[in-house]
XYZ file of C-alpha atoms in Angstrom:
700
model
C 1.610 -146.641 8.324
C 2.310 -148.312 5.385
C 2.182 -151.899 3.897
C 1.247 -153.664 1.092
C -0.400 -155.988 -0.884
C 1.282 -158.798 0.178
C 0.363 -158.569 3.569
C -2.898 -158.703 2.730
C -2.248 -162.555 1.948
C -0.541 -163.382 4.283
C -3.344 -162.121 6.951
C -5.815 -163.761 4.904
C -3.894 -166.785 5.607
C -3.441 -166.093 9.204
C -5.064 -168.449 11.951
C -5.910 -170.748 9.667
C -5.453 -174.273 11.650
C -8.881 -175.865 11.278
C -9.344 -176.167 15.102
C -7.574 -173.361 16.451
C -6.260 -175.335 18.862
C -3.849 -172.263 19.974
C -6.506 -169.619 20.880
C -8.585 -172.634 22.715
C -9.941 -171.003 26.175
C -9.206 -172.364 29.325
C -11.642 -174.025 30.904
C -10.260 -177.270 31.692
C -10.950 -178.116 34.283
C -13.623 -175.421 34.363
C -13.634 -172.863 37.685
C -16.605 -172.949 39.056
C -19.555 -169.644 38.774
C -19.079 -169.259 42.417
C -15.336 -168.820 42.210
C -15.427 -166.763 38.560
C -17.502 -164.383 40.648
C -14.957 -163.936 43.652
C -11.692 -162.914 41.049
C -14.660 -161.443 39.195
C -15.469 -159.044 42.403
C -11.533 -158.447 43.471
C -9.804 -155.706 43.658
C -6.817 -154.967 40.801
C -4.277 -153.074 41.232
C -3.420 -149.008 41.879
C -3.047 -147.393 39.173
C -0.069 -146.859 37.820
C 1.975 -143.562 37.336
C 2.081 -142.746 34.127
C 5.224 -141.448 31.760
C 3.069 -138.696 30.479
C -0.008 -136.341 31.681
C -2.427 -138.105 29.181
C -4.289 -134.634 28.894
C -2.054 -132.696 28.035
C 0.059 -134.977 25.538
C 1.402 -132.662 22.971
C 2.663 -128.125 22.929
C 2.032 -125.795 20.732
C 4.630 -123.339 19.613
C 3.872 -120.288 19.906
C 5.356 -119.137 15.987
C 4.699 -121.954 13.462
C 0.972 -121.392 12.776
C -0.348 -123.668 15.543
C 1.977 -126.700 15.140
C 3.089 -129.253 17.993
C 5.200 -130.962 19.219
C 5.488 -133.652 21.939
C 5.825 -132.973 25.248
C 9.034 -135.880 25.463
C 10.743 -132.938 23.552
C 13.116 -131.781 25.949
C 13.472 -127.325 25.639
C 10.988 -128.476 22.734
C 14.432 -129.433 20.077
C 13.169 -132.037 18.323
C 15.059 -135.535 19.391
C 17.912 -136.312 15.941
C 19.824 -138.903 17.956
C 18.773 -140.620 20.945
C 22.374 -143.006 21.149
C 24.989 -140.461 20.552
C 27.072 -143.532 18.513
C 24.011 -144.539 15.948
C 23.434 -141.597 13.667
C 23.638 -143.179 10.489
C 22.060 -147.680 10.423
C 26.167 -148.377 9.874
C 26.547 -146.921 13.862
C 23.734 -148.230 14.498
C 24.488 -151.745 13.112
C 28.043 -150.984 14.796
C 26.818 -150.327 17.520
C 25.091 -153.773 18.086
C 27.556 -155.148 17.505
C 29.899 -153.476 20.082
C 26.596 -154.712 22.337
C 26.538 -157.997 21.523
C 29.511 -159.415 19.276
C 28.951 -163.064 19.881
C 24.957 -162.961 20.450
C 22.729 -164.275 18.169
C 21.570 -161.697 15.779
C 20.014 -163.098 12.861
C 17.499 -166.098 13.147
C 16.271 -168.646 10.618
C 14.637 -171.904 10.096
C 16.905 -174.187 7.583
C 13.713 -176.211 7.246
C 10.137 -176.304 9.710
C 11.850 -179.320 11.197
C 14.558 -177.879 13.174
C 14.752 -175.136 15.148
C 15.579 -171.855 14.892
C 19.592 -171.452 13.360
C 22.337 -167.989 14.478
C 23.712 -165.596 13.384
C 26.080 -163.577 15.456
C 26.542 -160.059 15.492
C 30.022 -160.576 14.569
C 29.187 -162.983 11.632
C 26.951 -161.043 10.851
C 29.449 -157.933 10.542
C 32.080 -160.239 8.571
C 28.855 -161.237 6.272
C 28.640 -157.950 5.235
C 32.314 -156.622 5.500
C 32.994 -158.830 2.687
C 29.529 -159.389 0.630
C 31.032 -155.450 0.564
C 34.498 -155.842 -0.781
C 33.676 -158.017 -3.541
C 30.937 -155.361 -4.201
C 32.996 -153.105 -5.098
C 35.753 -155.548 -6.543
C 33.274 -156.154 -9.261
C 33.807 -152.118 -10.256
C 30.440 -151.265 -7.420
C 31.775 -147.547 -6.717
C 31.844 -146.962 -2.643
C 29.978 -143.611 -3.368
C 26.804 -141.859 -2.040
C 25.454 -141.938 -5.505
C 25.546 -145.776 -6.837
C 22.662 -147.481 -6.008
C 21.133 -151.600 -5.044
C 18.251 -152.979 -6.178
C 17.375 -155.656 -3.495
C 15.050 -158.011 -4.915
C 13.441 -160.247 -2.127
C 11.207 -161.504 1.137
C 12.780 -161.160 4.652
C 15.356 -163.302 5.908
C 18.528 -162.275 6.787
C 21.219 -162.179 3.226
C 18.629 -158.977 2.830
C 20.225 -157.312 6.132
C 24.075 -158.648 4.791
C 23.650 -156.940 2.114
C 22.028 -154.065 3.208
C 24.225 -153.629 5.675
C 27.023 -154.332 2.176
C 25.591 -150.802 1.209
C 26.074 -148.763 4.125
C 29.427 -150.106 4.891
C 30.477 -148.295 1.358
C 28.369 -145.401 1.202
C 26.012 -146.850 -1.298
C 21.724 -147.084 -1.369
C 19.599 -149.684 -1.217
C 16.368 -149.303 -3.542
C 13.740 -152.228 -2.885
C 12.400 -154.064 -4.845
C 8.445 -155.994 -4.206
C 6.478 -158.658 -6.286
C 2.914 -156.260 -5.967
C 4.903 -153.455 -8.129
C 4.203 -155.061 -11.245
C 6.263 -154.982 -14.617
C 5.417 -151.653 -16.027
C 6.090 -150.452 -12.303
C 9.528 -152.723 -11.562
C 11.059 -151.741 -15.703
C 10.412 -147.840 -14.328
C 11.874 -147.532 -10.937
C 15.456 -150.442 -12.761
C 15.797 -147.713 -15.122
C 14.940 -144.731 -13.200
C 17.015 -145.678 -9.829
C 19.540 -147.091 -12.959
C 20.036 -150.312 -10.894
C 22.799 -152.134 -13.127
C 23.058 -154.711 -9.675
C 20.669 -156.535 -7.964
C 20.165 -158.857 -5.690
C 17.671 -161.542 -5.546
C 16.586 -164.095 -3.111
C 15.098 -166.562 -6.002
C 15.434 -168.038 -9.166
C 12.208 -167.327 -10.674
C 12.723 -162.658 -9.719
C 16.294 -163.597 -11.830
C 14.333 -165.191 -14.087
C 11.797 -162.105 -13.813
C 14.442 -159.733 -14.684
C 16.201 -161.723 -17.700
C 12.660 -162.108 -19.327
C 12.322 -157.756 -19.058
C 15.970 -157.343 -20.085
C 15.392 -155.337 -23.028
C 12.898 -153.326 -20.914
C 15.436 -152.304 -18.466
C 19.588 -151.808 -20.468
C 21.125 -151.066 -17.449
C 21.058 -154.354 -16.130
C 24.320 -155.881 -16.238
C 25.037 -157.550 -13.027
C 22.628 -160.459 -10.774
C 22.712 -161.460 -7.063
C 21.215 -165.135 -6.603
C 21.050 -165.747 -2.873
C 19.798 -169.571 -3.639
C 21.725 -171.322 -6.031
C 21.314 -170.717 -9.357
C 19.510 -172.328 -11.137
C 20.858 -174.243 -15.375
C 18.313 -172.604 -16.970
C 18.937 -169.531 -15.565
C 22.600 -169.274 -15.919
C 21.401 -169.632 -19.930
C 19.443 -167.197 -19.646
C 21.600 -164.648 -18.111
C 24.627 -165.464 -20.791
C 22.490 -165.067 -23.719
C 21.124 -161.493 -22.196
C 24.646 -160.593 -21.218
C 23.838 -160.131 -17.502
C 27.130 -161.463 -14.946
C 24.763 -163.939 -12.726
C 26.311 -164.533 -9.249
C 25.648 -166.106 -6.302
C 25.816 -164.571 -3.021
C 28.112 -166.661 -1.722
C 30.533 -166.631 -4.519
C 30.929 -161.951 -3.514
C 31.495 -163.345 -0.006
C 34.142 -165.228 -1.314
C 35.860 -161.796 -3.907
C 35.299 -160.150 -0.928
C 37.197 -161.948 1.475
C 40.515 -162.672 -1.046
C 39.985 -158.281 -1.548
C 39.064 -156.562 1.634
C 38.598 -153.017 1.566
C 38.035 -150.601 3.758
C 35.065 -149.062 4.768
C 33.683 -145.421 3.390
C 31.221 -144.619 6.341
C 27.933 -142.318 5.503
C 27.606 -139.288 6.518
C 23.995 -138.416 8.420
C 22.792 -136.894 4.979
C 23.442 -139.492 2.982
C 20.690 -141.158 1.160
C 20.738 -144.873 3.188
C 17.502 -145.583 0.137
C 15.197 -144.864 -1.841
C 11.478 -146.513 -1.412
C 9.053 -146.582 -3.992
C 5.218 -146.614 -3.043
C 2.290 -148.625 -4.415
C 1.105 -145.233 -5.459
C -2.401 -145.496 -5.939
C -2.316 -144.411 -10.069
C 0.296 -143.631 -12.435
C 3.574 -145.091 -11.680
C 5.780 -144.987 -8.085
C 7.282 -142.704 -6.478
C 10.399 -143.233 -5.268
C 10.425 -141.292 -1.541
C 14.177 -140.430 -1.152
C 15.680 -141.443 3.029
C 18.540 -140.635 4.128
C 20.587 -142.052 7.010
C 19.101 -139.130 9.418
C 16.018 -139.215 8.030
C 15.677 -142.732 9.205
C 17.721 -142.550 12.426
C 15.506 -139.359 14.089
C 12.344 -141.586 13.419
C 14.214 -144.239 15.094
C 15.104 -142.097 17.895
C 11.943 -140.267 18.653
C 10.438 -144.162 18.247
C 12.771 -144.914 21.299
C 12.228 -141.775 22.605
C 8.800 -143.483 22.915
C 9.246 -146.206 23.817
C 12.007 -145.189 27.182
C 9.603 -142.748 28.792
C 6.728 -145.725 29.004
C 9.379 -148.145 30.067
C 10.134 -150.502 27.283
C 13.995 -149.696 26.773
C 15.160 -151.827 24.224
C 17.428 -154.261 25.543
C 19.776 -157.415 24.364
C 17.610 -159.826 25.063
C 14.335 -158.358 23.208
C 13.810 -160.573 20.380
C 11.654 -159.752 17.134
C 9.533 -161.821 14.220
C 10.437 -160.667 10.526
C 7.377 -160.921 8.344
C 6.605 -157.350 7.067
C 8.065 -156.557 3.527
C 11.270 -154.693 4.255
C 10.749 -153.641 1.042
C 9.006 -150.453 2.995
C 10.183 -148.426 5.744
C 8.135 -149.419 8.522
C 9.771 -152.727 9.300
C 12.646 -151.512 7.814
C 12.504 -148.416 11.030
C 11.357 -151.408 13.699
C 14.349 -153.561 12.173
C 17.057 -151.174 12.844
C 16.229 -149.975 16.055
C 16.759 -154.235 16.913
C 19.793 -153.637 15.639
C 21.037 -150.493 16.570
C 20.633 -152.086 20.309
C 21.548 -156.325 19.700
C 18.658 -157.182 20.268
C 17.304 -160.701 18.119
C 15.938 -161.155 14.795
C 14.177 -164.162 13.795
C 12.914 -164.540 10.464
C 9.358 -166.574 9.378
C 10.481 -169.216 7.079
C 7.883 -167.333 4.532
C 5.521 -169.152 5.386
C 2.277 -167.385 6.493
C 0.458 -170.724 7.252
C 3.555 -171.689 9.859
C 3.590 -167.691 10.966
C 1.882 -168.921 14.383
C 4.932 -172.024 14.770
C 7.204 -169.223 14.045
C 5.473 -167.138 16.481
C 5.467 -169.942 19.275
C 9.071 -170.766 18.734
C 10.448 -167.498 18.764
C 8.686 -165.771 21.684
C 9.198 -162.514 20.646
C 8.847 -159.718 22.442
C 7.754 -157.362 20.537
C 5.405 -157.697 17.559
C 4.517 -155.381 14.922
C 1.623 -155.673 13.499
C -0.608 -154.230 10.740
C -4.477 -153.607 11.235
C -6.753 -156.352 9.579
C -4.263 -159.211 10.814
C -5.285 -158.132 14.509
C -8.416 -158.036 13.176
C -8.601 -162.073 12.401
C -6.537 -162.930 15.561
C -9.574 -160.924 16.710
C -12.275 -162.973 15.638
C -11.205 -166.388 15.826
C -10.323 -165.516 19.341
C -14.124 -164.509 19.215
C -15.853 -167.705 17.678
C -13.942 -169.744 19.967
C -15.385 -167.694 23.372
C -19.000 -167.956 21.299
C -18.122 -171.667 21.140
C -19.441 -172.455 24.586
C -21.893 -170.525 26.677
C -18.919 -171.285 29.336
C -16.295 -169.822 27.739
C -18.263 -166.909 27.308
C -19.781 -165.891 29.797
C -15.845 -166.080 32.096
C -14.944 -164.713 28.618
C -17.480 -161.504 29.466
C -16.261 -161.038 33.315
C -12.271 -160.880 32.635
C -12.503 -158.367 29.819
C -15.076 -155.963 31.731
C -12.743 -156.928 34.841
C -9.060 -156.169 32.637
C -11.101 -153.254 30.931
C -11.876 -150.992 34.113
C -8.445 -151.506 35.091
C -6.939 -150.445 31.131
C -9.020 -147.183 31.883
C -6.922 -146.959 35.046
C -4.103 -146.958 33.514
C -3.381 -151.045 34.519
C -2.340 -153.363 31.416
C -1.534 -157.145 33.294
C -0.386 -160.038 32.074
C -0.125 -162.023 35.808
C -3.825 -161.098 36.857
C -6.332 -164.641 37.446
C -8.281 -163.418 35.196
C -4.961 -164.097 32.745
C -3.953 -167.342 34.711
C -7.684 -168.413 33.412
C -8.864 -167.355 30.808
C -6.140 -165.651 28.607
C -2.823 -168.364 28.799
C -4.242 -169.688 26.392
C -3.917 -167.208 23.864
C -1.137 -165.650 24.854
C 0.697 -168.331 25.116
C -0.364 -168.503 20.705
C 1.918 -165.169 20.396
C 4.697 -166.783 22.076
C 3.829 -165.524 25.850
C 6.422 -163.435 26.254
C 4.653 -160.432 23.770
C 5.504 -156.810 25.880
C 3.379 -153.755 23.443
C 2.793 -154.351 19.976
C 2.698 -152.133 17.812
C 0.173 -151.476 14.542
C -0.351 -148.401 11.280
C -0.178 -148.623 8.226
C -4.599 -148.252 8.887
C -7.124 -147.733 11.544
C -8.165 -150.253 14.557
C -11.092 -150.475 16.055
C -10.856 -149.169 19.813
C -13.651 -152.312 19.641
C -9.627 -154.421 18.801
C -7.186 -152.407 20.262
C -8.439 -151.849 23.835
C -9.867 -155.628 23.736
C -6.236 -157.180 22.467
C -4.816 -155.285 25.181
C -6.850 -156.927 27.619
C -6.571 -160.555 25.994
C -2.923 -160.427 25.568
C -1.877 -158.148 28.701
C 0.620 -155.533 26.865
C 0.421 -152.385 25.359
C -1.164 -151.717 21.522
C 0.291 -149.142 20.391
C -0.515 -147.300 16.916
C 1.268 -145.017 15.085
C 0.569 -142.771 12.230
C 3.279 -142.257 8.989
C 3.838 -142.463 6.137
C 7.137 -143.400 3.811
C 7.708 -139.562 3.190
C 8.370 -139.084 6.841
C 10.112 -142.278 6.852
C 7.376 -144.654 8.093
C 6.300 -143.150 11.915
C 5.363 -139.731 12.416
C 3.323 -140.047 15.158
C 2.473 -143.492 19.053
C 0.245 -143.715 20.993
C 1.107 -143.458 24.710
C 1.397 -146.989 27.310
C -1.464 -145.721 29.454
C -3.638 -143.985 27.187
C -6.827 -146.138 26.863
C -8.767 -144.498 24.218
C -9.173 -145.251 21.095
C -9.693 -143.505 17.689
C -6.818 -141.509 17.452
C -2.776 -141.274 16.813
C -1.025 -139.712 19.771
C 1.019 -137.388 20.568
C 3.665 -136.613 17.350
C 6.735 -137.967 17.460
C 9.852 -135.848 19.559
C 11.337 -136.083 16.030
C 8.031 -133.813 14.249
C 6.377 -131.108 15.193
C 2.500 -131.154 13.305
C 0.826 -128.353 12.256
C -3.108 -128.816 10.791
C -3.662 -126.334 7.679
C -7.007 -124.736 6.872
C -9.081 -127.016 3.589
C -11.651 -125.163 3.028
C -13.494 -126.274 0.609
C -14.528 -129.815 3.091
C -15.328 -127.994 5.844
C -12.386 -127.859 7.829
C -10.297 -125.083 9.708
C -7.161 -125.014 12.318
C -9.146 -122.749 14.108
C -10.757 -124.852 15.065
C -8.182 -127.699 15.484
C -9.092 -129.074 11.886
C -7.067 -129.724 9.028
C -4.172 -131.541 6.566
C -1.617 -132.593 9.125
C 1.206 -131.483 7.850
C 5.220 -132.400 8.977
C 8.062 -130.623 9.403
C 11.097 -132.128 11.423
C 14.893 -134.107 10.693
C 12.657 -137.054 9.400
C 10.969 -135.839 6.760
C 12.135 -136.914 3.626
C 13.887 -134.772 1.322
C 11.941 -134.861 -2.129
C 11.513 -138.061 -4.709
C 13.864 -138.403 -6.853
C 13.983 -137.647 -10.639
C 10.583 -136.221 -9.940
C 11.352 -132.680 -8.416
C 6.924 -131.717 -9.994
C 5.760 -134.095 -7.802
C 8.643 -133.175 -5.156
C 7.292 -129.853 -5.006
C 3.526 -131.017 -3.945
C 4.232 -132.824 -1.761
C 6.573 -130.380 0.187
C 6.822 -126.275 0.340
C 9.101 -123.668 0.422
C 8.998 -124.255 4.386
C 9.581 -127.341 4.334
C 6.642 -129.091 5.177
C 4.943 -132.669 4.194
C 1.446 -132.155 3.184
C 0.067 -135.715 3.868
C -3.350 -134.770 2.230
C -5.398 -136.531 5.187
C -6.911 -134.498 7.154
C -6.714 -134.963 11.380
C -8.573 -133.068 14.633
C -7.084 -131.947 17.564
C -8.058 -133.698 20.333
C -8.084 -131.801 23.644
C -5.244 -134.323 24.733
C -3.400 -133.101 22.074
C -3.245 -136.880 20.495
C -4.558 -136.288 16.977
C -7.458 -138.203 15.217
C -7.500 -138.689 11.296
C -10.474 -137.716 10.206
C -10.392 -138.089 6.570
C -8.135 -137.600 3.175
C -8.185 -134.065 1.533
C -7.652 -135.722 -1.973
C -10.422 -138.591 -3.031
C -8.354 -141.463 -2.542
C -8.782 -143.732 1.344
C -7.303 -147.079 2.744
C -8.349 -149.938 2.954
C -8.174 -152.562 6.589
C -5.905 -153.641 4.702
C -3.936 -151.018 4.199
C -3.433 -150.425 0.006
C -4.774 -147.054 -1.526
C -7.822 -147.064 -3.194
C -8.747 -143.975 -6.049
C -12.414 -144.843 -6.659
C -12.666 -142.422 -8.738
C -10.844 -144.288 -10.972
C -12.735 -147.811 -10.284
C -16.718 -144.867 -10.886
C -14.834 -144.080 -13.802
C -14.129 -147.751 -15.239
C -18.066 -148.967 -13.754
C -19.396 -146.873 -15.307
C -19.048 -147.340 -18.721
C -21.847 -150.409 -17.598
C -24.394 -149.529 -20.818
C -26.873 -150.039 -17.217
C -24.961 -147.699 -15.061
C -25.435 -143.993 -15.609
C -23.499 -143.176 -12.278
C -21.764 -144.318 -9.492
C -20.514 -144.298 -6.259
C -17.437 -145.830 -4.649
C -17.340 -145.714 -0.826
C -14.763 -147.656 1.452
C -13.143 -147.213 5.277
C -10.046 -147.865 6.119
C -12.544 -150.326 9.417
C -13.378 -152.300 6.399
C -11.860 -154.750 4.488
C -14.507 -154.050 0.742
C -15.823 -151.200 -1.182
C -19.473 -150.477 -2.156
C -20.854 -148.924 -4.410
C -23.981 -146.518 -5.155
C -25.793 -146.855 -8.615
C -27.892 -144.900 -10.407
C -29.779 -146.734 -13.496
C -29.368 -145.233 -17.111
C -32.615 -144.660 -17.895
C -32.415 -144.939 -20.643
C -31.452 -148.106 -19.917
C -33.621 -149.153 -17.942
C -36.308 -150.559 -19.243
C -34.749 -153.298 -21.960
C -33.008 -154.375 -19.121
C -36.436 -154.973 -17.475
C -37.417 -156.930 -20.307
C -34.882 -158.946 -20.889
C -35.176 -160.204 -17.462
C -39.081 -160.253 -17.547
C -39.152 -157.728 -14.320
C -42.039 -155.173 -13.869
C -42.763 -151.862 -11.914
C -41.819 -148.546 -11.591
C -38.592 -146.982 -11.603
C -38.334 -147.278 -7.926
C -39.865 -150.923 -7.650
C -36.688 -152.672 -10.309
C -33.916 -150.497 -7.865
C -35.150 -152.595 -5.232
C -35.453 -156.024 -7.369
C -33.027 -158.804 -5.854
C -33.210 -159.918 -9.608
C -32.311 -155.991 -10.644
C -29.403 -156.160 -8.488
C -28.231 -159.056 -8.898
C -27.560 -158.481 -13.011
C -26.161 -155.106 -12.321
C -23.435 -156.708 -9.747
C -23.101 -158.972 -12.635
C -22.222 -156.927 -15.520
C -20.451 -154.603 -12.866
C -18.150 -157.703 -12.564
C -17.159 -158.048 -15.433
C -16.255 -155.083 -16.603
C -13.731 -155.060 -13.645
C -12.106 -157.899 -15.191
C -11.877 -157.276 -18.287
C -9.678 -153.052 -17.156
C -7.614 -154.829 -14.857
C -8.741 -153.570 -11.779
C -7.270 -155.904 -8.159
C -9.524 -157.838 -6.240
C -9.644 -155.474 -3.128
C -10.580 -152.539 -6.601
C -14.020 -154.030 -7.094
C -16.870 -153.121 -5.224
C -17.940 -156.025 -3.035
C -21.811 -155.521 -2.785
C -24.321 -152.039 -4.343
C -27.364 -149.924 -3.957
C -29.317 -149.177 -6.601
C -30.756 -145.513 -6.643
C -33.410 -144.058 -8.572
C -32.588 -140.642 -8.356
C -29.812 -139.253 -10.777
C -27.020 -136.402 -8.455
C -27.812 -133.322 -10.170
C -27.383 -130.074 -8.705
C -30.672 -129.377 -7.776
C -30.507 -132.636 -5.223
C -27.327 -131.195 -3.575
C -25.154 -133.989 -5.038
C -23.106 -132.034 -8.167
C -21.377 -129.201 -8.149
C -22.465 -126.576 -10.693
C -20.031 -127.589 -12.944
C -21.154 -132.097 -12.116
C -17.970 -133.035 -9.702
C -19.465 -135.608 -7.392
C -19.941 -133.594 -4.226
C -17.968 -136.795 -2.481
C -18.583 -135.669 1.095
C -22.589 -135.376 0.503
C -22.615 -137.865 -1.366
C -20.777 -140.157 2.048
C -23.459 -138.527 4.519
C -26.600 -139.132 2.120
C -26.595 -142.353 1.545
C -24.976 -143.198 5.176
C -27.555 -145.608 5.967
C -27.622 -148.229 3.259
C -23.869 -147.975 2.911
C -23.817 -149.154 7.148
C -25.815 -151.326 5.957
C -23.887 -152.447 3.387
C -21.015 -152.555 5.836
C -23.365 -154.958 8.160
C -25.068 -157.400 5.717
C -21.292 -158.815 4.552
C -20.096 -158.591 8.765
C -22.927 -160.976 9.481
C -21.896 -162.761 6.612
C -18.293 -163.722 7.339
C -20.121 -164.263 11.353
C -22.443 -167.047 10.022
């Protein structure tokens, strides 16, 4: 599912405390080996009754080319609404107001030394009402064709602005830092954003500095106090600059009746980060998002994880993306609390410990780092490692029976400190955006003592299309379809995937699927076929249980562990410009955080390079020489930087192969295109070796 490079920076800084005192396992007052062994031999609880038959998680519909739906669907009907009074994101929030009017809604820390401050649901509603009326008074028409930009990190004002949009049928268009100037220019112009709401002066300055690139912009609204430099710049550029509180005051003085949206009205235009070219504006209606939310709520309800007014969420994943937006809408619709992290990832663990979230959305990169930190703490002591392994083995046996708990003797003896690091109240973790290792997944289920649910989807289907079921301990799949969409697999003959073998391109259909890309009928036609099926480009496999496993990518685009899409051919076209390189193949995997490459040196340039380095030998000997590899890597690195490749697009290791790819050795097509699947298989051993060496370096 669905993440950006800002997540990478959060993940890189996650769990950075030197001693990791919150992950120290309980070894104080060490239990004797005999007592630990006795505990180990204790019989765990009986297997619970599971919410669904794990051997039959889907139903095959007879008249839809083998399409499957969740067995949680009633009468084989896709769900569109879970709560009858929650059919748009506006009515969903109003439902939350009715349930929790004077209870906490949005929380934040004014500064690190003070506790969280909370606004009630009624206070949030009052501010959204005033802000919405202020927008209308400023001249923004209360109609669905009005689009308003929002350029902000997660904070309460983001939700207030969103609800103001919804109150008057306006459509929000999120912007985010990693888009780049060209993409921001494109979005502002394509979406006709005459007004943009910014959280910080620096973002307002960025827009004002590029004012000539988008003359349509005439209003900027700032959440934080405007600096004098920004005021002067706005005046010089002819842009109206207002504070958010000024707009709210304007709305209070000029109240306006709401003009709520209909389910078919656009809720947001969510721009995908894209791997090549400019981003695409995914048009998501209220009905799209609500059906996805409803499908997720249905699964949680069936799995005895029903959200209530007592639940707490920590908001730190970007609200500019559909994953976090759907999660927060779920919480607002049930009257639960949302607390915002301070914006400083180094303080994220402090925020978590104080907020004590009950549901913890995450991404594999973050969970992997948490897992690694736990293991590093464990490996520091033989006693800790022994107890930890016994605890994991014991709880893993329970996991296979469908037992997930945090009240065993092992939780009290070994895992208590780890669970406390996440606030001590987490009852479910969700993960998406990229696959997660089965070892990490099930170890976390044991350590934290709660379900860890893996989802799959993309922005075009409102973020989530499948979700694993509580009690299913098999890893490596993404579960059955949500009850809001059906899934079918379509033949990919060029990759030898066929639906009659339960393999093919994953195609989605249902009320959560988008209507198209803003002002881009050509790309819309590429994504949506005439029958309304969304072609994801991912290749899936139906497992005997009816769960879906993602096994490949139809197009030569893949995700790294951070959730970032990579276009390898773009990188290859740059690296092959090296005078020393004849051919290059760039490889990445969704369980790995970086790229590696297979390089064939140019036979004409090889003698001169060898002479320059003072090396001698055959082509095979030179290809295996560490100094040759070092020189080529240096050249490739300089070439990557010169062409502005991001850090994630740069290869971290290479294997030099002495023989050119050719039609004869099966690595090129007759038209001399790289047969990527065959190259990947052919070099599986050196690719695996490169990743293993990097993993060993990290561990050491």
